[in-house]
């Protein structure tokens, strides 16, 4: 009799726990959707600089500074002009389709999971919400997770953006569209291995960028509000915070961004082996040996032209979308 009562109580308690978990999942869903929508809105305006950045990072790959390699792209503005002139608007917006999909997956997870991860870590370590280490760790974990599951889409985007009908930069992968790319990669490069080639580099890249962006953004925003006296809902606060945060991100992430681009774009043989790099560490070592530290900061200006406005637009859209969600749901 007593065992039946205990069993009944345990079942009721377990049901309550399951319901509580279900409610938390439902509450987290808007975070995913809002984060993904904000990132997609931003990438529409910043994708052209991503194309320029990708080609600059592949330009002169593993070529020493004193070699006779002739650079087709001299700077970001000349590169932008050359691409538009020879490949049109479609050329400067290459990879926009997989970029949208990647933003939905990666940023939806990254921005949607940031708060739940941070709240869990705060409870676990019993710290305050202003703890910088917790913000950094939360940003890294959320970013790495998002990049991992979105890696095949970033792979397709990189290869589509590097392909040029005017001048070849890096290995040229020709695909009709995103679906054709995913099919060919899975078929020709050993399925899972091919689709997730360079995923470890992408996870480090996005983890570093994410923890830098999210932790610096909220820290800078609090400082701007404190010293300026402006309110949290002032759009100028979001713009200034995002601008400084974007520069911090660019400095921290660019080396890993170069490695990720090269790991994704290298030619692969029938056995699935890369022609230039065995793995991410091998890519790091070869780049450092042949191109020095400069090699890790190729495309830096284009990167900031992409990530600076992207950071601003993402957080501006994010704050506005959150405001609309709160307004119409409470």
mmCIF file of N, CA and C in Angstrom, residues 43-178:
data_model
loop_
_atom_site.group_PDB
_atom_site.id
_atom_site.type_symbol
_atom_site.label_atom_id
_atom_site.label_comp_id
_atom_site.label_asym_id
_atom_site.label_seq_id
_atom_site.Cartn_x
_atom_site.Cartn_y
_atom_site.Cartn_z
ATOM 1 N N UNK A 43 22.302 39.709 -42.785
ATOM 2 C CA UNK A 43 23.192 39.132 -43.796
ATOM 3 C C UNK A 43 22.813 39.566 -45.212
ATOM 4 N N UNK A 44 21.584 39.985 -45.419
ATOM 5 C CA UNK A 44 21.172 40.489 -46.727
ATOM 6 C C UNK A 44 22.046 41.665 -47.153
ATOM 7 N N UNK A 45 22.415 42.495 -46.188
ATOM 8 C CA UNK A 45 23.194 43.698 -46.472
ATOM 9 C C UNK A 45 24.702 43.462 -46.402
ATOM 10 N N UNK A 46 25.124 42.425 -45.710
ATOM 11 C CA UNK A 46 26.559 42.229 -45.484
ATOM 12 C C UNK A 46 27.188 41.104 -46.299
ATOM 13 N N UNK A 47 26.387 40.308 -46.992
ATOM 14 C CA UNK A 47 26.922 39.187 -47.761
ATOM 15 C C UNK A 47 27.946 39.600 -48.817
ATOM 16 N N UNK A 48 27.787 40.738 -49.521
ATOM 17 C CA UNK A 48 28.802 41.129 -50.506
ATOM 18 C C UNK A 48 30.215 41.220 -49.924
ATOM 19 N N UNK A 49 30.341 41.722 -48.703
ATOM 20 C CA UNK A 49 31.663 41.815 -48.088
ATOM 21 C C UNK A 49 32.168 40.445 -47.665
ATOM 22 N N UNK A 50 31.268 39.522 -47.433
ATOM 23 C CA UNK A 50 31.669 38.141 -47.138
ATOM 24 C C UNK A 50 32.289 37.511 -48.380
ATOM 25 N N UNK A 51 31.733 37.807 -49.554
ATOM 26 C CA UNK A 51 32.293 37.314 -50.822
ATOM 27 C C UNK A 51 33.701 37.871 -51.015
ATOM 28 N N UNK A 52 33.853 39.178 -50.820
ATOM 29 C CA UNK A 52 35.163 39.826 -50.957
ATOM 30 C C UNK A 52 36.155 39.236 -49.956
ATOM 31 N N UNK A 53 35.735 39.083 -48.713
ATOM 32 C CA UNK A 53 36.603 38.542 -47.665
ATOM 33 C C UNK A 53 37.066 37.130 -47.996
ATOM 34 N N UNK A 54 36.160 36.298 -48.465
ATOM 35 C CA UNK A 54 36.494 34.913 -48.792
ATOM 36 C C UNK A 54 37.565 34.850 -49.872
ATOM 37 N N UNK A 55 37.432 35.668 -50.902
ATOM 38 C CA UNK A 55 38.402 35.635 -51.993
ATOM 39 C C UNK A 55 39.754 36.209 -51.581
ATOM 40 N N UNK A 56 39.750 37.221 -50.729
ATOM 41 C CA UNK A 56 41.012 37.776 -50.243
ATOM 42 C C UNK A 56 41.744 36.774 -49.348
ATOM 43 N N UNK A 57 41.000 35.988 -48.589
ATOM 44 C CA UNK A 57 41.623 34.998 -47.714
ATOM 45 C C UNK A 57 42.222 33.837 -48.491
ATOM 46 N N UNK A 58 41.652 33.543 -49.645
ATOM 47 C CA UNK A 58 42.170 32.460 -50.488
ATOM 48 C C UNK A 58 43.250 32.944 -51.454
ATOM 49 N N UNK A 59 43.297 34.242 -51.678
ATOM 50 C CA UNK A 59 44.272 34.817 -52.602
ATOM 51 C C UNK A 59 45.697 34.631 -52.061
ATOM 52 N N UNK A 60 46.560 34.047 -52.886
ATOM 53 C CA UNK A 60 47.938 33.815 -52.454
ATOM 54 C C UNK A 60 48.065 32.765 -51.380
ATOM 55 N N UNK A 61 47.162 31.787 -51.384
ATOM 56 C CA UNK A 61 47.175 30.725 -50.377
ATOM 57 C C UNK A 61 48.483 29.954 -50.420
ATOM 58 N N UNK A 62 49.183 29.891 -49.295
ATOM 59 C CA UNK A 62 50.465 29.213 -49.132
ATOM 60 C C UNK A 62 51.544 29.747 -50.084
ATOM 61 N N UNK A 63 51.426 31.016 -50.461
ATOM 62 C CA UNK A 63 52.454 31.664 -51.286
ATOM 63 C C UNK A 63 53.244 32.621 -50.398
ATOM 64 N N UNK A 64 54.551 32.537 -50.459
ATOM 65 C CA UNK A 64 55.392 33.412 -49.639
ATOM 66 C C UNK A 64 55.314 34.846 -50.133
ATOM 67 N N UNK A 65 55.555 35.789 -49.237
ATOM 68 C CA UNK A 65 55.436 37.214 -49.560
ATOM 69 C C UNK A 65 56.409 37.654 -50.644
ATOM 70 N N UNK A 66 57.545 36.945 -50.767
ATOM 71 C CA UNK A 66 58.542 37.312 -51.771
ATOM 72 C C UNK A 66 58.398 36.520 -53.070
ATOM 73 N N UNK A 67 57.276 35.817 -53.222
ATOM 74 C CA UNK A 67 57.053 35.039 -54.451
ATOM 75 C C UNK A 67 56.578 35.956 -55.574
ATOM 76 N N UNK A 68 56.466 35.385 -56.766
ATOM 77 C CA UNK A 68 56.042 36.158 -57.941
ATOM 78 C C UNK A 68 54.537 36.125 -58.147
ATOM 79 N N UNK A 69 53.807 35.712 -57.115
ATOM 80 C CA UNK A 69 52.354 35.620 -57.243
ATOM 81 C C UNK A 69 51.748 37.014 -57.473
ATOM 82 N N UNK A 70 50.930 37.129 -58.511
ATOM 83 C CA UNK A 70 50.278 38.393 -58.854
ATOM 84 C C UNK A 70 48.864 38.391 -58.267
ATOM 85 N N UNK A 71 48.577 39.364 -57.433
ATOM 86 C CA UNK A 71 47.275 39.432 -56.788
ATOM 87 C C UNK A 71 46.241 40.074 -57.714
ATOM 88 N N UNK A 72 45.191 39.343 -58.044
ATOM 89 C CA UNK A 72 44.132 39.960 -58.862
ATOM 90 C C UNK A 72 43.325 40.992 -58.085
ATOM 91 N N UNK A 73 43.279 40.827 -56.753
ATOM 92 C CA UNK A 73 42.545 41.780 -55.916
ATOM 93 C C UNK A 73 43.539 42.554 -55.042
ATOM 94 N N UNK A 74 43.619 43.865 -55.231
ATOM 95 C CA UNK A 74 44.601 44.686 -54.516
ATOM 96 C C UNK A 74 44.080 45.169 -53.165
ATOM 97 N N UNK A 75 42.791 45.458 -53.080
ATOM 98 C CA UNK A 75 42.189 45.906 -51.829
ATOM 99 C C UNK A 75 40.691 45.606 -51.886
ATOM 100 N N UNK A 76 39.975 45.875 -50.826
ATOM 101 C CA UNK A 76 38.576 45.469 -50.748
ATOM 102 C C UNK A 76 37.688 46.211 -51.748
ATOM 103 N N UNK A 77 37.977 47.489 -51.974
ATOM 104 C CA UNK A 77 37.131 48.277 -52.871
ATOM 105 C C UNK A 77 37.365 47.891 -54.338
ATOM 106 N N UNK A 78 38.637 47.662 -54.687
ATOM 107 C CA UNK A 78 38.945 47.216 -56.048
ATOM 108 C C UNK A 78 38.373 45.821 -56.282
ATOM 109 N N UNK A 79 38.445 44.969 -55.253
ATOM 110 C CA UNK A 79 37.888 43.621 -55.361
ATOM 111 C C UNK A 79 36.374 43.682 -55.561
ATOM 112 N N UNK A 80 35.720 44.526 -54.774
ATOM 113 C CA UNK A 80 34.270 44.693 -54.899
ATOM 114 C C UNK A 80 33.912 45.137 -56.314
ATOM 115 N N UNK A 81 34.651 46.124 -56.825
ATOM 116 C CA UNK A 81 34.394 46.660 -58.172
ATOM 117 C C UNK A 81 34.621 45.598 -59.245
ATOM 118 N N UNK A 82 35.724 44.851 -59.140
ATOM 119 C CA UNK A 82 36.060 43.822 -60.133
ATOM 120 C C UNK A 82 34.990 42.737 -60.173
ATOM 121 N N UNK A 83 34.528 42.323 -58.992
ATOM 122 C CA UNK A 83 33.518 41.263 -58.932
ATOM 123 C C UNK A 83 32.204 41.730 -59.546
ATOM 124 N N UNK A 84 31.762 42.930 -59.171
ATOM 125 C CA UNK A 84 30.511 43.460 -59.726
ATOM 126 C C UNK A 84 30.630 43.668 -61.230
ATOM 127 N N UNK A 85 31.755 44.204 -61.688
ATOM 128 C CA UNK A 85 31.965 44.486 -63.106
ATOM 129 C C UNK A 85 31.922 43.221 -63.951
ATOM 130 N N UNK A 86 32.552 42.161 -63.469
ATOM 131 C CA UNK A 86 32.680 40.942 -64.269
ATOM 132 C C UNK A 86 31.635 39.866 -63.961
ATOM 133 N N UNK A 87 31.043 39.917 -62.777
ATOM 134 C CA UNK A 87 30.097 38.869 -62.404
ATOM 135 C C UNK A 87 28.719 39.400 -62.037
ATOM 136 N N UNK A 88 28.580 40.727 -62.021
ATOM 137 C CA UNK A 88 27.287 41.331 -61.765
ATOM 138 C C UNK A 88 26.846 41.246 -60.315
ATOM 139 N N UNK A 89 25.600 41.622 -60.094
ATOM 140 C CA UNK A 89 25.032 41.602 -58.740
ATOM 141 C C UNK A 89 24.965 40.184 -58.199
ATOM 142 N N UNK A 90 24.678 39.234 -59.068
ATOM 143 C CA UNK A 90 24.621 37.838 -58.628
ATOM 144 C C UNK A 90 25.989 37.367 -58.144
ATOM 145 N N UNK A 91 27.045 37.915 -58.743
ATOM 146 C CA UNK A 91 28.389 37.541 -58.331
ATOM 147 C C UNK A 91 28.736 38.052 -56.943
ATOM 148 N N UNK A 92 28.374 39.286 -56.653
ATOM 149 C CA UNK A 92 28.702 39.878 -55.357
ATOM 150 C C UNK A 92 27.770 39.370 -54.251
ATOM 151 N N UNK A 93 26.665 38.710 -54.655
ATOM 152 C CA UNK A 93 25.747 38.129 -53.672
ATOM 153 C C UNK A 93 25.769 36.599 -53.721
ATOM 154 N N UNK A 94 26.868 36.043 -54.204
ATOM 155 C CA UNK A 94 26.975 34.584 -54.248
ATOM 156 C C UNK A 94 26.894 33.995 -52.845
ATOM 157 N N UNK A 95 26.260 32.828 -52.775
ATOM 158 C CA UNK A 95 26.147 32.139 -51.497
ATOM 159 C C UNK A 95 25.102 32.704 -50.563
ATOM 160 N N UNK A 96 24.244 33.588 -51.070
ATOM 161 C CA UNK A 96 23.247 34.210 -50.196
ATOM 162 C C UNK A 96 22.229 33.191 -49.685
ATOM 163 N N UNK A 97 21.861 32.238 -50.554
ATOM 164 C CA UNK A 97 20.900 31.201 -50.150
ATOM 165 C C UNK A 97 21.388 30.391 -48.961
ATOM 166 N N UNK A 98 22.568 29.723 -49.078
ATOM 167 C CA UNK A 98 23.074 28.987 -47.913
ATOM 168 C C UNK A 98 23.431 29.894 -46.747
ATOM 169 N N UNK A 99 23.729 31.177 -47.030
ATOM 170 C CA UNK A 99 24.012 32.123 -45.940
ATOM 171 C C UNK A 99 22.764 32.334 -45.091
ATOM 172 N N UNK A 100 21.597 32.459 -45.745
ATOM 173 C CA UNK A 100 20.336 32.583 -45.012
ATOM 174 C C UNK A 100 20.095 31.348 -44.139
ATOM 175 N N UNK A 101 20.259 30.177 -44.766
ATOM 176 C CA UNK A 101 20.015 28.930 -44.039
ATOM 177 C C UNK A 101 20.978 28.784 -42.867
ATOM 178 N N UNK A 102 22.234 29.151 -43.105
ATOM 179 C CA UNK A 102 23.240 29.062 -42.037
ATOM 180 C C UNK A 102 22.926 30.010 -40.891
ATOM 181 N N UNK A 103 22.502 31.218 -41.226
ATOM 182 C CA UNK A 103 22.173 32.188 -40.188
ATOM 183 C C UNK A 103 21.003 31.701 -39.343
ATOM 184 N N UNK A 104 20.017 31.106 -39.992
ATOM 185 C CA UNK A 104 18.867 30.579 -39.257
ATOM 186 C C UNK A 104 19.288 29.486 -38.279
ATOM 187 N N UNK A 105 20.134 28.584 -38.779
ATOM 188 C CA UNK A 105 20.561 27.463 -37.948
ATOM 189 C C UNK A 105 21.555 27.910 -36.880
ATOM 190 N N UNK A 106 22.651 28.547 -37.329
ATOM 191 C CA UNK A 106 23.725 28.894 -36.413
ATOM 192 C C UNK A 106 23.341 29.995 -35.439
ATOM 193 N N UNK A 107 22.869 31.131 -35.958
ATOM 194 C CA UNK A 107 22.543 32.238 -35.069
ATOM 195 C C UNK A 107 21.269 31.982 -34.280
ATOM 196 N N UNK A 108 20.346 31.219 -34.876
ATOM 197 C CA UNK A 108 19.162 30.848 -34.120
ATOM 198 C C UNK A 108 19.554 30.080 -32.872
ATOM 199 N N UNK A 109 20.492 29.127 -33.043
ATOM 200 C CA UNK A 109 20.962 28.343 -31.902
ATOM 201 C C UNK A 109 21.833 29.187 -30.990
ATOM 202 N N UNK A 110 22.732 29.968 -31.582
ATOM 203 C CA UNK A 110 23.685 30.749 -30.794
ATOM 204 C C UNK A 110 22.992 31.793 -29.916
ATOM 205 N N UNK A 111 22.161 32.614 -30.534
ATOM 206 C CA UNK A 111 21.481 33.666 -29.782
ATOM 207 C C UNK A 111 20.344 33.111 -28.928
ATOM 208 N N UNK A 112 19.713 32.042 -29.430
ATOM 209 C CA UNK A 112 18.620 31.443 -28.675
ATOM 210 C C UNK A 112 19.096 30.681 -27.455
ATOM 211 N N UNK A 113 20.289 30.077 -27.541
ATOM 212 C CA UNK A 113 20.804 29.266 -26.440
ATOM 213 C C UNK A 113 21.650 30.067 -25.458
ATOM 214 N N UNK A 114 22.078 31.259 -25.852
ATOM 215 C CA UNK A 114 22.982 32.035 -25.007
ATOM 216 C C UNK A 114 22.390 32.279 -23.613
ATOM 217 N N UNK A 115 21.182 32.811 -23.561
ATOM 218 C CA UNK A 115 20.558 33.107 -22.259
ATOM 219 C C UNK A 115 20.303 31.850 -21.431
ATOM 220 N N UNK A 116 19.727 30.771 -22.012
ATOM 221 C CA UNK A 116 19.530 29.557 -21.215
ATOM 222 C C UNK A 116 20.839 28.971 -20.683
ATOM 223 N N UNK A 117 21.901 28.978 -21.522
ATOM 224 C CA UNK A 117 23.193 28.454 -21.074
ATOM 225 C C UNK A 117 23.758 29.330 -19.962
ATOM 226 N N UNK A 118 23.675 30.643 -20.146
ATOM 227 C CA UNK A 118 24.198 31.565 -19.134
ATOM 228 C C UNK A 118 23.435 31.409 -17.817
ATOM 229 N N UNK A 119 22.106 31.302 -17.883
ATOM 230 C CA UNK A 119 21.305 31.132 -16.670
ATOM 231 C C UNK A 119 21.666 29.835 -15.945
ATOM 232 N N UNK A 120 21.886 28.778 -16.725
ATOM 233 C CA UNK A 120 22.246 27.486 -16.130
ATOM 234 C C UNK A 120 23.619 27.560 -15.462
ATOM 235 N N UNK A 121 24.573 28.217 -16.133
ATOM 236 C CA UNK A 121 25.915 28.345 -15.564
ATOM 237 C C UNK A 121 25.910 29.235 -14.317
ATOM 238 N N UNK A 122 25.079 30.270 -14.326
ATOM 239 C CA UNK A 122 24.978 31.153 -13.152
ATOM 240 C C UNK A 122 24.467 30.376 -11.941
ATOM 241 N N UNK A 123 23.472 29.522 -12.174
ATOM 242 C CA UNK A 123 22.923 28.717 -11.079
ATOM 243 C C UNK A 123 23.956 27.681 -10.608
ATOM 244 N N UNK A 124 24.644 27.073 -11.595
ATOM 245 C CA UNK A 124 25.602 26.016 -11.265
ATOM 246 C C UNK A 124 26.776 26.570 -10.460
ATOM 247 N N UNK A 125 27.315 27.732 -10.899
ATOM 248 C CA UNK A 125 28.465 28.328 -10.226
ATOM 249 C C UNK A 125 28.058 29.347 -9.160
ATOM 250 N N UNK A 126 26.746 29.582 -9.049
ATOM 251 C CA UNK A 126 26.214 30.524 -8.053
ATOM 252 C C UNK A 126 26.866 31.899 -8.176
ATOM 253 N N UNK A 127 26.821 32.463 -9.390
ATOM 254 C CA UNK A 127 27.413 33.772 -9.655
ATOM 255 C C UNK A 127 26.329 34.749 -10.098
ATOM 256 N N UNK A 128 26.714 36.022 -10.229
ATOM 257 C CA UNK A 128 25.763 37.058 -10.633
ATOM 258 C C UNK A 128 25.640 37.096 -12.147
ATOM 259 N N UNK A 129 24.623 37.804 -12.641
ATOM 260 C CA UNK A 129 24.366 37.903 -14.081
ATOM 261 C C UNK A 129 25.384 38.790 -14.786
ATOM 262 N N UNK A 130 26.222 39.509 -14.046
ATOM 263 C CA UNK A 130 27.225 40.386 -14.656
ATOM 264 C C UNK A 130 28.606 39.735 -14.706
ATOM 265 N N UNK A 131 28.687 38.443 -14.392
ATOM 266 C CA UNK A 131 29.967 37.735 -14.394
ATOM 267 C C UNK A 131 30.507 37.620 -15.814
ATOM 268 N N UNK A 132 31.680 38.210 -16.069
ATOM 269 C CA UNK A 132 32.279 38.172 -17.392
ATOM 270 C C UNK A 132 32.700 36.753 -17.813
ATOM 271 N N UNK A 133 33.359 35.955 -16.934
ATOM 272 C CA UNK A 133 33.722 34.589 -17.328
ATOM 273 C C UNK A 133 32.508 33.758 -17.751
ATOM 274 N N UNK A 134 31.393 33.936 -17.055
ATOM 275 C CA UNK A 134 30.182 33.188 -17.406
ATOM 276 C C UNK A 134 29.662 33.624 -18.774
ATOM 277 N N UNK A 135 29.710 34.921 -19.053
ATOM 278 C CA UNK A 135 29.275 35.432 -20.354
ATOM 279 C C UNK A 135 30.147 34.894 -21.472
ATOM 280 N N UNK A 136 31.460 34.877 -21.238
ATOM 281 C CA UNK A 136 32.408 34.387 -22.247
ATOM 282 C C UNK A 136 32.185 32.899 -22.518
ATOM 283 N N UNK A 137 32.095 32.112 -21.462
ATOM 284 C CA UNK A 137 31.892 30.670 -21.610
ATOM 285 C C UNK A 137 30.555 30.364 -22.274
ATOM 286 N N UNK A 138 29.522 31.088 -21.898
ATOM 287 C CA UNK A 138 28.194 30.892 -22.488
ATOM 288 C C UNK A 138 28.216 31.205 -23.974
ATOM 289 N N UNK A 139 28.878 32.305 -24.333
ATOM 290 C CA UNK A 139 28.979 32.681 -25.734
ATOM 291 C C UNK A 139 29.746 31.661 -26.545
ATOM 292 N N UNK A 140 30.828 31.146 -25.979
ATOM 293 C CA UNK A 140 31.629 30.147 -26.695
ATOM 294 C C UNK A 140 30.837 28.864 -26.940
ATOM 295 N N UNK A 141 30.178 28.359 -25.901
ATOM 296 C CA UNK A 141 29.422 27.109 -26.020
ATOM 297 C C UNK A 141 28.256 27.245 -26.997
ATOM 298 N N UNK A 142 27.530 28.355 -26.906
ATOM 299 C CA UNK A 142 26.397 28.571 -27.799
ATOM 300 C C UNK A 142 26.864 28.709 -29.240
ATOM 301 N N UNK A 143 27.951 29.445 -29.450
ATOM 302 C CA UNK A 143 28.476 29.647 -30.792
ATOM 303 C C UNK A 143 29.029 28.371 -31.400
ATOM 304 N N UNK A 144 29.778 27.610 -30.617
ATOM 305 C CA UNK A 144 30.363 26.361 -31.112
ATOM 306 C C UNK A 144 29.280 25.354 -31.487
ATOM 307 N N UNK A 145 28.248 25.265 -30.682
ATOM 308 C CA UNK A 145 27.145 24.342 -30.979
ATOM 309 C C UNK A 145 26.448 24.743 -32.284
ATOM 310 N N UNK A 146 26.153 26.026 -32.424
ATOM 311 C CA UNK A 146 25.491 26.501 -33.630
ATOM 312 C C UNK A 146 26.326 26.278 -34.872
ATOM 313 N N UNK A 147 27.636 26.525 -34.770
ATOM 314 C CA UNK A 147 28.531 26.341 -35.919
ATOM 315 C C UNK A 147 28.657 24.871 -36.294
ATOM 316 N N UNK A 148 28.639 24.011 -35.294
ATOM 317 C CA UNK A 148 28.762 22.582 -35.565
ATOM 318 C C UNK A 148 27.610 22.044 -36.384
ATOM 319 N N UNK A 149 26.394 22.372 -35.990
ATOM 320 C CA UNK A 149 25.243 21.838 -36.723
ATOM 321 C C UNK A 149 25.028 22.567 -38.050
ATOM 322 N N UNK A 150 25.557 23.795 -38.156
ATOM 323 C CA UNK A 150 25.393 24.544 -39.405
ATOM 324 C C UNK A 150 26.573 24.440 -40.339
ATOM 325 N N UNK A 151 27.584 23.642 -39.984
ATOM 326 C CA UNK A 151 28.821 23.560 -40.767
ATOM 327 C C UNK A 151 28.621 23.204 -42.242
ATOM 328 N N UNK A 152 27.773 22.229 -42.590
ATOM 329 C CA UNK A 152 27.591 21.920 -44.019
ATOM 330 C C UNK A 152 27.098 23.112 -44.836
ATOM 331 N N UNK A 153 26.278 23.957 -44.243
ATOM 332 C CA UNK A 153 25.770 25.127 -44.948
ATOM 333 C C UNK A 153 26.864 26.173 -45.134
ATOM 334 N N UNK A 154 27.723 26.335 -44.123
ATOM 335 C CA UNK A 154 28.839 27.274 -44.240
ATOM 336 C C UNK A 154 29.844 26.768 -45.275
ATOM 337 N N UNK A 155 30.023 25.460 -45.335
ATOM 338 C CA UNK A 155 30.892 24.836 -46.327
ATOM 339 C C UNK A 155 30.423 25.173 -47.744
ATOM 340 N N UNK A 156 29.133 24.997 -47.993
ATOM 341 C CA UNK A 156 28.547 25.295 -49.303
ATOM 342 C C UNK A 156 28.679 26.780 -49.619
ATOM 343 N N UNK A 157 28.380 27.627 -48.637
ATOM 344 C CA UNK A 157 28.465 29.074 -48.841
ATOM 345 C C UNK A 157 29.868 29.493 -49.239
ATOM 346 N N UNK A 158 30.871 28.981 -48.543
ATOM 347 C CA UNK A 158 32.258 29.338 -48.820
ATOM 348 C C UNK A 158 32.666 28.929 -50.230
ATOM 349 N N UNK A 159 32.308 27.724 -50.619
ATOM 350 C CA UNK A 159 32.693 27.239 -51.948
ATOM 351 C C UNK A 159 31.974 28.001 -53.067
ATOM 352 N N UNK A 160 30.728 28.350 -52.836
ATOM 353 C CA UNK A 160 29.989 29.111 -53.845
ATOM 354 C C UNK A 160 30.551 30.531 -53.968
ATOM 355 N N UNK A 161 30.963 31.115 -52.853
ATOM 356 C CA UNK A 161 31.490 32.474 -52.880
ATOM 357 C C UNK A 161 32.882 32.545 -53.498
ATOM 358 N N UNK A 162 33.643 31.481 -53.385
ATOM 359 C CA UNK A 162 34.997 31.483 -53.944
ATOM 360 C C UNK A 162 34.997 31.225 -55.452
ATOM 361 N N UNK A 163 33.913 30.656 -55.970
ATOM 362 C CA UNK A 163 33.856 30.322 -57.402
ATOM 363 C C UNK A 163 33.702 31.581 -58.239
ATOM 364 N N UNK A 164 34.544 31.722 -59.250
ATOM 365 C CA UNK A 164 34.522 32.912 -60.102
ATOM 366 C C UNK A 164 34.622 32.525 -61.571
ATOM 367 N N UNK A 165 33.804 33.156 -62.378
ATOM 368 C CA UNK A 165 33.874 32.941 -63.831
ATOM 369 C C UNK A 165 34.903 33.866 -64.466
ATOM 370 N N UNK A 166 35.492 34.758 -63.659
ATOM 371 C CA UNK A 166 36.445 35.740 -64.178
ATOM 372 C C UNK A 166 37.884 35.376 -63.851
ATOM 373 N N UNK A 167 38.172 35.154 -62.592
ATOM 374 C CA UNK A 167 39.525 34.775 -62.184
ATOM 375 C C UNK A 167 39.453 33.758 -61.053
ATOM 376 N N UNK A 168 40.236 32.680 -61.180
ATOM 377 C CA UNK A 168 40.186 31.592 -60.209
ATOM 378 C C UNK A 168 40.994 31.945 -58.964
ATOM 379 N N UNK A 169 40.354 31.885 -57.808
ATOM 380 C CA UNK A 169 41.012 32.095 -56.522
ATOM 381 C C UNK A 169 40.787 30.835 -55.695
ATOM 382 N N UNK A 170 41.863 30.121 -55.397
ATOM 383 C CA UNK A 170 41.717 28.859 -54.692
ATOM 384 C C UNK A 170 41.129 27.809 -55.633
ATOM 385 N N UNK A 171 40.813 26.655 -55.084
ATOM 386 C CA UNK A 171 40.184 25.620 -55.902
ATOM 387 C C UNK A 171 38.756 26.028 -56.244
ATOM 388 N N UNK A 172 38.330 25.752 -57.477
ATOM 389 C CA UNK A 172 37.009 26.167 -57.943
ATOM 390 C C UNK A 172 36.008 25.009 -57.887
ATOM 391 N N UNK A 173 34.988 25.168 -57.065
ATOM 392 C CA UNK A 173 33.924 24.179 -56.937
ATOM 393 C C UNK A 173 32.689 24.735 -57.652
ATOM 394 N N UNK A 174 32.245 24.056 -58.672
ATOM 395 C CA UNK A 174 31.103 24.551 -59.446
ATOM 396 C C UNK A 174 29.832 23.798 -59.060
ATOM 397 N N UNK A 175 28.841 24.539 -58.539
ATOM 398 C CA UNK A 175 27.565 23.959 -58.154
ATOM 399 C C UNK A 175 26.427 24.781 -58.752
ATOM 400 N N UNK A 176 25.334 24.111 -59.086
ATOM 401 C CA UNK A 176 24.175 24.809 -59.638
ATOM 402 C C UNK A 176 23.450 25.612 -58.556
ATOM 403 N N UNK A 177 23.323 25.010 -57.391
ATOM 404 C CA UNK A 177 22.641 25.647 -56.267
ATOM 405 C C UNK A 177 23.041 24.923 -54.980
ATOM 406 N N UNK A 178 22.448 25.315 -53.879
ATOM 407 C CA UNK A 178 22.805 24.738 -52.579
ATOM 408 C C UNK A 178 22.500 23.250 -52.494
#
